[in-house]
């Protein structure tokens, strides 16, 4: 049985992997309140139908033979090391599951001994969970670059989701900061799993039903947001990834001259999630939302930036604009656009109808007309209505104000039966606009 000391080491080591959604928060336990988003161990992920599931998030081992400069498990760092055996993880999962602590497992690992040895440990764990312990819950397992492709494929056979982390967005940065890794060793298994899952002749619906994800560290290396989003777009198109996670670099290695000394602001990560949302659901391309090789502006969300740059395309008439154009209006999301298109078949829509549909009119009114009527502002001053509160001259509440997470703000903007406008808190977590 895994003792408490090893359990603490292995769950702490997994904390920085955000590819299962809930990492990165520094909200600690406070007396008189419930919960702690800072502790390692159990995290949350979201299923495609929106359900939130609790996962045991743990490493098989943190005893890495590699020395990636940005990582807390790197070989050269003097830190307590531990490795678990497959049966120990299986027993832990079953115990926690029976006590209703978790609904699934997120299993990752440092490279212990060799990529094949590590992949074999991971494979054996998921195989035993499914075949011997008869565990039918959710399993997300990390793939190990350079591991034998047959081992990867067999592991995927038992898992719901697999992820190979890109980590750094270019080969040059990988060489500099993670010299034992190679871009192709990360990309090739992704490609193989995508072909297995979606291949023209071998499409297997039950193979990796929750698909693949990946993770990139933001700001550890100098690549711009434009570069990151082009890579993201390429991976969504070519490997059909379900999701790419962005993790702002947290300084863990002050001795490395190539790594920044200060943490990367969370708002940059947030802007990338918003841009990612535009790529996946709004029909934007990376080229449209980024400037040549620059970063996303921090003061405005990427859809507002696009709309401000294309002022000549607005205002659009709500009663006749195409769906593709409606979703490009700041303040109108995919769900609101669908409702508008459905409702206008029966009657002409006015501003009151849009309000009832929960369109964020405060933002949208500067870009639309309803029955030819325009109630917004024109010219440069539109920017004042789109700027994020923390950048406004009057210095309003920060997007990461902890009251968001306690539900004390914007409670009125929660999803409803009639429509949906994501609250700033939800948008901060998902990137939805
Ligand atoms: S291989 Fe993974 S665990 Fe090992 S040092 Fe690199 S990033 Fe960290």
Coordinates of C-alpha atoms and ligand atoms in Angstrom, one line a residue:
X1 CA 0.0 0.0 0.0
X2 CA 1.2 3.5 -0.9
X3 CA 2.4 5.2 2.3
X4 CA 1.5 8.8 3.1
X5 CA 5.0 10.1 2.4
X6 CA 5.1 8.7 -1.1
X7 CA 1.5 9.6 -1.8
X8 CA 2.3 13.3 -0.9
X9 CA 5.4 13.3 -3.1
X10 CA 3.6 11.7 -6.1
X11 CA 0.5 13.9 -5.9
X12 CA 2.6 17.1 -5.4
X13 CA 4.7 16.2 -8.4
X14 CA 1.5 16.0 -10.6
X15 CA 0.2 19.4 -9.5
X16 CA 1.8 21.4 -12.4
X17 CA 0.3 19.3 -15.1
X18 CA -2.7 21.3 -16.2
X19 CA -3.9 19.0 -18.9
X20 CA -6.7 17.8 -16.8
X21 CA -8.2 21.2 -16.2
X22 CA -8.1 22.3 -12.6
X23 CA -4.5 23.1 -11.8
X24 CA -3.0 26.5 -11.4
X25 CA -5.1 28.0 -8.6
X26 CA -3.4 29.4 -5.6
X27 CA -6.6 29.6 -3.5
X28 CA -5.7 28.2 -0.1
X29 CA -7.9 26.8 2.7
X30 CA -9.2 29.5 5.0
X31 CA -10.6 29.0 8.4
X32 CA -14.4 29.0 8.4
X33 CA -14.6 28.2 4.7
X34 CA -14.8 24.9 2.8
X35 CA -12.4 23.6 0.2
X36 CA -8.8 24.1 -0.9
X37 CA -7.9 24.6 -4.5
X38 CA -4.1 24.6 -3.7
X39 CA -3.7 21.1 -2.3
X40 CA -2.6 18.4 -4.7
X41 CA -4.3 15.0 -5.0
X42 CA -7.8 15.3 -6.2
X43 CA -8.6 17.6 -9.1
X44 CA -11.6 18.2 -11.4
X45 CA -12.1 17.7 -15.1
X46 CA -15.1 18.3 -17.4
X47 CA -16.7 15.7 -19.6
X48 CA -18.0 16.7 -23.1
X49 CA -21.5 17.0 -21.7
X50 CA -20.4 19.5 -19.1
X51 CA -20.3 17.2 -16.1
X52 CA -17.5 17.9 -13.6
X53 CA -15.7 14.8 -12.4
X54 CA -13.2 14.4 -9.6
X55 CA -10.0 12.7 -10.5
X56 CA -7.1 11.3 -8.4
X57 CA -4.2 13.2 -10.0
X58 CA -1.0 11.4 -9.3
X59 CA 2.4 10.5 -10.8
X60 CA 3.6 7.0 -11.2
X61 CA 7.1 8.3 -10.3
X62 CA 8.8 11.7 -10.0
X63 CA 12.3 10.1 -10.2
X64 CA 13.1 11.5 -13.6
X65 CA 16.2 10.6 -15.7
X66 CA 15.6 13.8 -17.8
X67 CA 16.6 17.3 -16.9
X68 CA 14.0 19.7 -18.3
X69 CA 15.1 23.1 -17.0
X70 CA 11.5 24.3 -16.2
X71 CA 10.3 21.2 -14.3
X72 CA 10.1 20.5 -10.6
X73 CA 10.9 16.8 -11.2
X74 CA 14.1 17.4 -13.1
X75 CA 17.1 15.1 -12.4
X76 CA 19.4 18.0 -11.2
X77 CA 16.9 19.2 -8.5
X78 CA 17.5 17.9 -5.0
X79 CA 14.0 16.8 -4.0
X80 CA 12.4 13.8 -2.3
X81 CA 11.8 11.0 -4.9
X82 CA 9.2 8.2 -5.0
X83 CA 7.9 5.6 -7.4
X84 CA 4.7 3.6 -7.0
X85 CA 3.9 0.1 -8.3
X86 CA 0.8 -0.5 -10.5
X87 CA -1.0 -2.4 -7.8
X88 CA -0.5 0.4 -5.3
X89 CA -2.1 2.9 -7.7
X90 CA -4.9 0.5 -8.5
X91 CA -5.7 -0.1 -4.8
X92 CA -5.7 3.6 -4.1
X93 CA -8.1 4.3 -7.0
X94 CA -10.5 1.5 -5.8
X95 CA -10.4 2.7 -2.2
X96 CA -11.0 6.3 -3.1
X97 CA -13.7 5.4 -5.6
X98 CA -15.6 3.2 -3.1
X99 CA -15.5 6.1 -0.6
X100 CA -16.9 8.4 -3.2
X101 CA -13.8 10.7 -3.1
X102 CA -13.1 10.3 -6.9
X103 CA -14.8 9.3 -10.1
X104 CA -11.6 8.7 -12.1
X105 CA -7.9 8.8 -12.4
X106 CA -5.4 11.1 -14.0
X107 CA -2.1 9.2 -14.2
X108 CA 1.1 10.8 -15.3
X109 CA 4.8 10.1 -14.7
X110 CA 8.3 11.4 -14.9
X111 CA 10.6 9.3 -17.0
X112 CA 11.8 6.6 -14.6
X113 CA 14.8 4.5 -15.9
X114 CA 13.7 4.8 -19.5
X115 CA 10.6 5.8 -21.6
X116 CA 9.7 2.1 -22.3
X117 CA 10.0 1.1 -18.6
X118 CA 7.8 4.1 -17.6
X119 CA 5.2 3.4 -20.3
X120 CA 5.1 -0.2 -19.2
X121 CA 4.4 0.8 -15.7
X122 CA 1.6 3.1 -16.9
X123 CA 0.2 0.4 -19.2
X124 CA 0.3 -2.2 -16.5
X125 CA -1.6 0.1 -14.1
X126 CA -4.4 0.9 -16.5
X127 CA -4.6 -2.7 -17.7
X128 CA -4.9 -4.0 -14.2
X129 CA -7.5 -1.4 -13.3
X130 CA -9.7 -2.4 -16.1
X131 CA -9.1 -6.2 -16.3
X132 CA -8.3 -7.3 -12.7
X133 CA -10.0 -4.6 -10.5
X134 CA -12.9 -4.2 -13.0
X135 CA -12.7 -0.4 -12.8
X136 CA -15.0 1.2 -15.3
X137 CA -14.5 4.9 -14.4
X138 CA -12.7 7.6 -16.3
X139 CA -9.0 7.2 -16.9
X140 CA -6.7 9.9 -18.4
X141 CA -3.2 8.7 -18.9
X142 CA -0.1 10.6 -20.0
X143 CA 2.0 9.2 -22.9
X144 CA 5.7 9.1 -22.6
X145 CA 7.6 10.4 -25.7
X146 CA 10.1 7.9 -27.2
X147 CA 8.1 4.9 -25.7
X148 CA 7.5 2.0 -28.0
X149 CA 4.4 2.7 -30.2
X150 CA 2.9 -0.7 -29.4
X151 CA 3.0 0.0 -25.7
X152 CA 1.4 3.4 -26.3
X153 CA -1.4 1.9 -28.5
X154 CA -2.1 -0.8 -25.9
X155 CA -2.3 1.7 -23.1
X156 CA -4.7 3.8 -25.2
X157 CA -6.9 0.8 -25.6
X158 CA -7.7 0.9 -21.9
X159 CA -7.8 4.6 -21.4
X160 CA -10.5 7.2 -22.0
X161 CA -8.1 10.0 -22.8
X162 CA -4.4 10.2 -23.5
X163 CA -2.1 13.2 -23.7
X164 CA 1.4 13.8 -25.0
X165 CA 2.5 17.2 -23.8
X166 CA 4.2 19.5 -26.3
X167 CA 5.6 21.5 -23.3
X168 CA 7.5 24.1 -25.3
X169 CA 6.1 25.5 -28.5
X170 CA 9.3 25.1 -30.7
X171 CA 12.0 22.7 -31.4
X172 CA 14.6 25.4 -30.7
X173 CA 13.3 25.9 -27.2
X174 CA 13.0 22.2 -26.6
X175 CA 16.7 21.9 -27.5
X176 CA 17.6 24.6 -25.1
X177 CA 15.5 23.8 -22.1
X178 CA 14.6 20.1 -22.5
X179 CA 17.5 18.7 -24.5
X180 CA 16.6 15.0 -24.1
X181 CA 13.2 15.6 -25.8
X182 CA 12.5 15.9 -29.5
X183 CA 9.5 17.4 -31.2
X184 CA 8.9 14.3 -33.3
X185 CA 8.9 12.0 -30.3
X186 CA 5.9 14.0 -29.0
X187 CA 4.1 14.5 -32.3
X188 CA 4.5 11.0 -33.8
X189 CA 2.4 9.1 -31.1
X190 CA -0.2 11.8 -31.2
X191 CA -0.5 11.3 -35.0
X192 CA -0.6 7.5 -34.6
X193 CA -3.4 7.7 -32.0
X194 CA -5.4 10.1 -34.1
X195 CA -5.1 7.8 -37.1
X196 CA -6.2 4.9 -35.0
X197 CA -9.2 6.8 -33.6
X198 CA -10.3 8.6 -36.7
X199 CA -8.6 6.8 -39.6
X200 CA -10.6 6.4 -42.8
X201 CA -10.5 2.6 -42.7
X202 CA -10.0 2.0 -39.0
X203 CA -12.3 4.4 -37.3
X204 CA -12.9 3.0 -33.8
X205 CA -15.4 4.9 -31.8
X206 CA -14.5 3.1 -28.5
X207 CA -10.9 3.7 -28.9
X208 CA -9.9 6.7 -26.6
X209 CA -13.5 7.9 -26.4
X210 CA -12.4 11.2 -24.7
X211 CA -9.7 11.8 -27.3
X212 CA -6.3 13.4 -26.9
X213 CA -5.2 16.6 -25.2
X214 CA -1.9 18.4 -24.8
X215 CA -0.3 21.1 -22.8
X216 CA 2.1 24.0 -23.5
X217 CA 4.0 26.0 -21.0
X218 CA 3.6 29.7 -21.7
X219 CA 6.4 32.2 -21.2
X220 CA 9.2 29.8 -20.3
X221 CA 10.5 30.4 -23.8
X222 CA 10.2 33.4 -26.1
X223 CA 7.6 32.2 -28.6
X224 CA 4.8 34.7 -29.2
X225 CA 1.1 34.1 -28.8
X226 CA 0.8 34.1 -32.6
X227 CA 3.3 31.3 -32.9
X228 CA 1.5 29.3 -30.1
X229 CA -1.9 29.8 -31.7
X230 CA -0.6 28.7 -35.1
X231 CA 0.8 25.5 -33.6
X232 CA -2.5 25.0 -31.7
X233 CA -4.5 25.4 -34.9
X234 CA -2.3 22.9 -36.6
X235 CA -2.7 20.3 -33.9
X236 CA -6.5 20.7 -33.7
X237 CA -6.7 20.3 -37.5
X238 CA -4.2 17.5 -38.0
X239 CA -4.4 15.4 -34.8
X240 CA -8.0 16.2 -33.9
X241 CA -7.0 17.1 -30.3
X242 CA -9.9 17.7 -28.0
X243 CA -8.2 20.4 -26.0
X244 CA -4.9 22.2 -25.6
X245 CA -4.1 23.5 -22.2
X246 CA -1.9 26.5 -21.5
X247 CA 0.1 26.8 -18.4
X248 CA 1.8 30.1 -17.4
X249 CA 5.4 29.4 -16.5
X250 CA 6.0 29.4 -12.7
X251 CA 9.7 30.0 -11.9
X252 CA 11.3 26.9 -10.4
X253 CA 14.9 27.3 -11.6
X254 CA 16.5 30.7 -10.9
X255 CA 19.9 29.4 -12.0
X256 CA 19.0 28.8 -15.6
X257 CA 19.9 31.9 -17.6
X258 CA 17.3 31.2 -20.3
X259 CA 14.3 31.0 -18.0
X260 CA 12.5 34.1 -16.8
X261 CA 12.8 35.0 -13.1
X262 CA 9.3 36.2 -12.7
X263 CA 6.1 34.3 -13.2
X264 CA 4.2 34.9 -16.4
X265 CA 1.0 36.9 -15.7
X266 CA -2.1 34.6 -15.6
X267 CA -3.9 37.1 -17.9
X268 CA -1.7 36.0 -20.8
X269 CA -2.8 32.4 -20.2
X270 CA -6.4 33.6 -20.1
X271 CA -6.2 35.4 -23.4
X272 CA -4.8 32.3 -25.0
X273 CA -7.7 30.3 -23.7
X274 CA -10.1 32.9 -25.1
X275 CA -8.3 32.7 -28.5
X276 CA -8.4 29.0 -28.4
X277 CA -12.1 29.1 -27.8
X278 CA -12.5 31.3 -30.9
X279 CA -10.5 28.7 -33.0
X280 CA -12.6 25.8 -31.8
X281 CA -16.1 27.2 -31.7
X282 CA -16.3 30.5 -33.6
X283 CA -14.7 29.7 -36.9
X284 CA -11.8 32.1 -36.5
X285 CA -8.3 31.3 -37.8
X286 CA -5.1 31.9 -35.9
X287 CA -4.1 34.4 -38.5
X288 CA -7.2 36.5 -38.0
X289 CA -6.8 36.9 -34.2
X290 CA -3.1 37.5 -34.0
X291 CA -0.8 40.1 -35.3
X292 CA 2.1 38.7 -37.5
X293 CA 4.3 37.5 -34.7
X294 CA 3.0 39.4 -31.7
X295 CA 1.2 38.6 -28.4
X296 CA -2.5 39.0 -27.8
X297 CA -3.3 42.4 -26.3
X298 CA -4.1 42.0 -22.6
X299 CA -6.5 44.9 -22.2
X300 CA -9.2 43.5 -24.6
X301 CA -10.4 40.0 -25.3
X302 CA -9.4 38.7 -28.8
X303 CA -12.9 38.9 -30.3
X304 CA -13.2 42.5 -29.3
X305 CA -9.8 43.2 -30.8
X306 CA -10.8 41.6 -34.1
X307 CA -14.1 43.6 -34.1
X308 CA -12.4 46.9 -33.4
X309 CA -9.9 46.2 -36.2
X310 CA -12.8 45.4 -38.6
X311 CA -15.1 48.3 -37.8
X312 CA -16.0 48.5 -41.5
X313 CA -17.9 45.2 -41.2
X314 CA -20.2 46.6 -38.5
X315 CA -22.9 47.3 -37.4
X316 CA -24.6 44.1 -38.6
X317 CA -28.4 43.7 -38.7
X318 CA -29.5 41.1 -36.2
X319 CA -32.5 40.1 -38.3
X320 CA -30.5 39.2 -41.4
X321 CA -26.8 38.7 -40.5
X322 CA -25.4 35.2 -41.1
X323 CA -24.7 33.0 -38.1
X324 CA -20.9 33.2 -38.9
X325 CA -21.1 37.0 -38.6
X326 CA -23.3 37.0 -35.5
X327 CA -20.8 35.0 -33.5
X328 CA -18.2 37.5 -34.4
X329 CA -20.1 40.3 -32.5
X330 CA -18.6 41.0 -29.1
X331 CA -21.2 40.0 -26.5
X332 CA -22.9 37.4 -28.7
X333 CA -21.8 33.8 -28.0
X334 CA -22.5 30.7 -30.0
X335 CA -25.6 29.8 -28.0
X336 CA -27.1 33.3 -28.3
X337 CA -26.4 33.3 -32.0
X338 CA -28.3 30.0 -32.4
X339 CA -31.2 31.4 -30.5
X340 CA -31.3 34.6 -32.6
X341 CA -31.2 32.5 -35.8
X342 CA -34.0 30.3 -34.5
X343 CA -36.2 33.1 -33.2
X344 CA -36.0 35.5 -36.1
X345 CA -37.7 32.9 -38.3
X346 CA -41.0 33.7 -36.5
X347 CA -40.7 37.5 -35.8
X348 CA -38.5 40.5 -36.2
X349 CA -36.2 40.8 -33.2
X350 CA -35.7 44.0 -31.2
X351 CA -33.3 44.9 -28.4
X352 CA -35.7 43.7 -25.7
X353 CA -35.8 40.2 -27.3
X354 CA -32.0 40.2 -27.3
X355 CA -32.0 41.1 -23.6
X356 CA -34.3 38.2 -22.9
X357 CA -31.9 36.0 -24.8
X358 CA -29.2 37.1 -22.4
X359 CA -27.1 38.8 -25.1
X360 CA -24.5 41.0 -23.4
X361 CA -26.0 44.2 -24.9
X362 CA -23.6 46.4 -23.1
X363 CA -20.9 45.2 -25.5
X364 CA -23.0 44.0 -28.5
X365 CA -25.0 47.2 -29.0
X366 CA -22.0 49.0 -30.5
X367 CA -21.9 46.4 -33.3
X368 CA -25.5 45.7 -34.2
X369 CA -28.7 47.1 -35.4
X370 CA -32.2 45.7 -34.7
X371 CA -34.7 46.5 -37.4
X372 CA -32.3 49.2 -38.6
X373 CA -32.0 50.9 -35.1
X374 CA -28.6 51.5 -33.7
X375 CA -28.2 52.4 -30.0
X376 CA -24.4 52.0 -29.5
X377 CA -21.5 54.4 -29.7
X378 CA -19.4 54.9 -32.8
X379 CA -15.7 55.7 -33.2
X380 CA -12.8 55.3 -30.8
X381 CA -14.9 55.6 -27.6
X382 CA -16.3 52.1 -28.2
X383 CA -13.0 50.9 -26.8
X384 CA -14.1 52.2 -23.3
X385 CA -16.9 49.7 -23.3
X386 CA -14.8 46.7 -24.3
X387 CA -11.7 47.2 -22.1
X388 CA -11.3 44.7 -19.3
X389 CA -12.2 46.3 -16.0
X390 CA -8.8 46.0 -14.4
X391 CA -7.3 48.0 -17.3
X392 CA -9.9 50.7 -17.2
X393 CA -8.9 54.2 -16.1
X394 CA -11.2 54.0 -13.1
X395 CA -9.5 50.8 -11.9
X396 CA -12.4 48.4 -11.4
X397 CA -12.3 44.8 -10.0
X398 CA -9.7 42.4 -11.2
X399 CA -10.8 39.4 -13.2
X400 CA -8.9 37.2 -10.8
X401 CA -10.5 38.8 -7.8
X402 CA -11.1 36.0 -5.4
X403 CA -14.7 37.0 -5.0
X404 CA -15.3 35.5 -8.5
X405 CA -14.5 32.1 -7.2
X406 CA -16.7 32.5 -4.2
X407 CA -19.7 33.3 -6.4
X408 CA -20.2 36.8 -4.9
X409 CA -19.9 38.6 -8.2
X410 CA -22.0 38.5 -11.4
X411 CA -24.3 35.9 -9.8
X412 CA -27.1 37.3 -12.1
X413 CA -25.2 36.1 -15.2
X414 CA -25.3 32.4 -14.5
X415 CA -26.5 30.1 -17.3
X416 CA -30.3 29.9 -17.6
X417 CA -32.9 28.0 -19.5
X418 CA -33.4 31.0 -21.8
X419 CA -29.8 31.7 -22.9
X420 CA -26.3 31.9 -21.8
X421 CA -23.7 34.7 -21.4
X422 CA -20.7 33.4 -19.6
X423 CA -20.0 35.4 -16.5
X424 CA -16.4 36.8 -16.2
X425 CA -15.7 34.0 -13.6
X426 CA -16.7 31.3 -16.0
X427 CA -15.0 33.0 -18.9
X428 CA -11.8 33.2 -16.8
X429 CA -11.9 29.4 -16.3
X430 CA -12.9 28.3 -19.7
X431 CA -12.0 31.0 -22.1
X432 CA -15.5 31.1 -23.4
X433 CA -16.6 34.5 -24.8
Ligands
LIG1 S1 10.6 14.4 -18.6 FE1 8.8 15.3 -17.7 S2 9.1 14.9 -15.5 FE2 11.1 14.6 -16.4 S3 12.1 16.6 -16.2 FE3 11.1 16.6 -18.2 S4 9.1 17.5 -17.9 FE4 9.9 16.9 -15.9

